Amino acid sequence: MFYLTLYYLKFRFKSYGILGMLSPRSLFYVFQLLSLSAYLAMGEQIYLFKTRHLPDNTFVEKMKKDFKNYKYEPKLQPWGEKAQA
C-alpha cells in the first residue's frame, strides 16, 4: 500500500502538477492509503508475533514426531482380518 501511495502521488504530479498533488481531495486519499498501509503493517506484525514458534509445515512436523515416537511391535497381523490403524 505504501508504494501504491507513492505511485498515486507520482501520477497526480505528472498529470496535474504540484497543485493537483496538493489538492485536498488528493491529500485525503493519500492519508487514507497511508493509514491503511499502517493498519496492514500492524496486522502483519500481530500475525507474525502469534505464529513465531509454530513450524512452517505442521504435517511434516507431526510426521517427524510420530517417526521418533514409533515403537516396533514384533506381533504378526492375522492374514484373514484387516489391519488396525
CSV table of C-alpha atoms in Angstrom, one decimal:
chain,number,residue,atom,x,y,z
A,1,MET,CA,0.0,0.0,0.0
A,2,PHE,CA,2.9,2.4,0.7
A,3,TYR,CA,4.2,2.0,-2.8
A,4,LEU,CA,0.7,2.5,-4.2
A,5,THR,CA,0.6,5.8,-2.4
A,6,LEU,CA,3.9,6.9,-4.0
A,7,TYR,CA,2.6,5.8,-7.4
A,8,TYR,CA,-0.6,7.8,-6.9
A,9,LEU,CA,1.4,10.9,-5.9
A,10,LYS,CA,3.6,10.5,-8.9
A,11,PHE,CA,0.6,10.1,-11.2
A,12,ARG,CA,-1.1,13.2,-9.7
A,13,PHE,CA,2.1,15.2,-10.1
A,14,LYS,CA,2.7,14.2,-13.7
A,15,SER,CA,-0.9,14.7,-14.6
A,16,TYR,CA,-1.9,17.9,-12.8
A,17,GLY,CA,1.3,19.3,-11.4
A,18,ILE,CA,2.1,20.4,-7.8
A,19,LEU,CA,-1.4,21.9,-7.3
A,20,GLY,CA,-3.1,18.7,-8.3
A,21,MET,CA,-0.9,16.7,-6.0
A,22,LEU,CA,-1.6,19.0,-3.1
A,23,SER,CA,-5.3,19.3,-3.6
A,24,PRO,CA,-7.5,18.5,-0.5
A,25,ARG,CA,-9.1,15.5,-2.2
A,26,SER,CA,-5.7,14.1,-3.2
A,27,LEU,CA,-4.2,14.6,0.3
A,28,PHE,CA,-7.3,12.9,1.8
A,29,TYR,CA,-6.8,9.9,-0.5
A,30,VAL,CA,-3.1,9.8,0.3
A,31,PHE,CA,-3.9,9.9,4.1
A,32,GLN,CA,-6.4,7.1,3.6
A,33,LEU,CA,-3.8,4.9,1.7
A,34,LEU,CA,-1.1,5.6,4.3
A,35,SER,CA,-3.4,4.8,7.2
A,36,LEU,CA,-4.5,1.6,5.6
A,37,SER,CA,-0.8,0.7,5.0
A,38,ALA,CA,-0.1,1.3,8.7
A,39,TYR,CA,-3.1,-0.8,9.7
A,40,LEU,CA,-2.0,-3.7,7.5
A,41,ALA,CA,1.6,-3.5,8.8
A,42,MET,CA,0.3,-3.7,12.4
A,43,GLY,CA,-1.9,-6.7,11.4
A,44,GLU,CA,1.1,-8.4,9.9
A,45,GLN,CA,3.2,-7.8,13.0
A,46,ILE,CA,0.4,-9.3,15.2
A,47,TYR,CA,0.2,-12.3,12.9
A,48,LEU,CA,4.0,-12.8,13.0
A,49,PHE,CA,4.0,-12.5,16.8
A,50,LYS,CA,1.2,-15.1,17.2
A,51,THR,CA,2.9,-17.6,14.9
A,52,ARG,CA,6.5,-17.1,15.9
A,53,HIS,CA,7.0,-20.5,17.4
A,54,LEU,CA,4.9,-22.6,15.0
A,55,PRO,CA,6.6,-24.7,12.4
A,56,ASP,CA,6.1,-23.8,8.7
A,57,ASN,CA,4.6,-27.2,7.8
A,58,THR,CA,2.7,-28.8,10.7
A,59,PHE,CA,2.1,-32.0,8.6
A,60,VAL,CA,5.9,-32.7,8.3
A,61,GLU,CA,6.5,-31.8,11.9
A,62,LYS,CA,3.8,-34.3,13.0
A,63,MET,CA,5.2,-37.0,10.8
A,64,LYS,CA,8.7,-36.4,12.3
A,65,LYS,CA,7.3,-36.6,15.8
A,66,ASP,CA,5.4,-39.8,15.0
A,67,PHE,CA,8.5,-41.3,13.5
A,68,LYS,CA,10.6,-40.5,16.6
A,69,ASN,CA,7.9,-42.0,18.9
A,70,TYR,CA,7.4,-45.2,16.8
A,71,LYS,CA,7.9,-48.5,18.7
A,72,TYR,CA,8.2,-51.7,16.8
A,73,GLU,CA,5.9,-54.5,17.9
A,74,PRO,CA,7.0,-57.9,16.6
A,75,LYS,CA,3.5,-59.3,16.7
A,76,LEU,CA,2.3,-60.5,13.3
A,77,GLN,CA,-1.0,-59.3,11.9
A,78,PRO,CA,-3.5,-62.1,11.1
A,79,TRP,CA,-4.0,-62.6,7.3
A,80,GLY,CA,-7.7,-63.0,7.3
A,81,GLU,CA,-8.5,-59.8,9.2
A,82,LYS,CA,-8.0,-56.1,8.3
A,83,ALA,CA,-5.0,-54.5,9.9
A,84,GLN,CA,-5.9,-52.0,12.6
A,85,ALA,CA,-4.5,-48.5,12.1
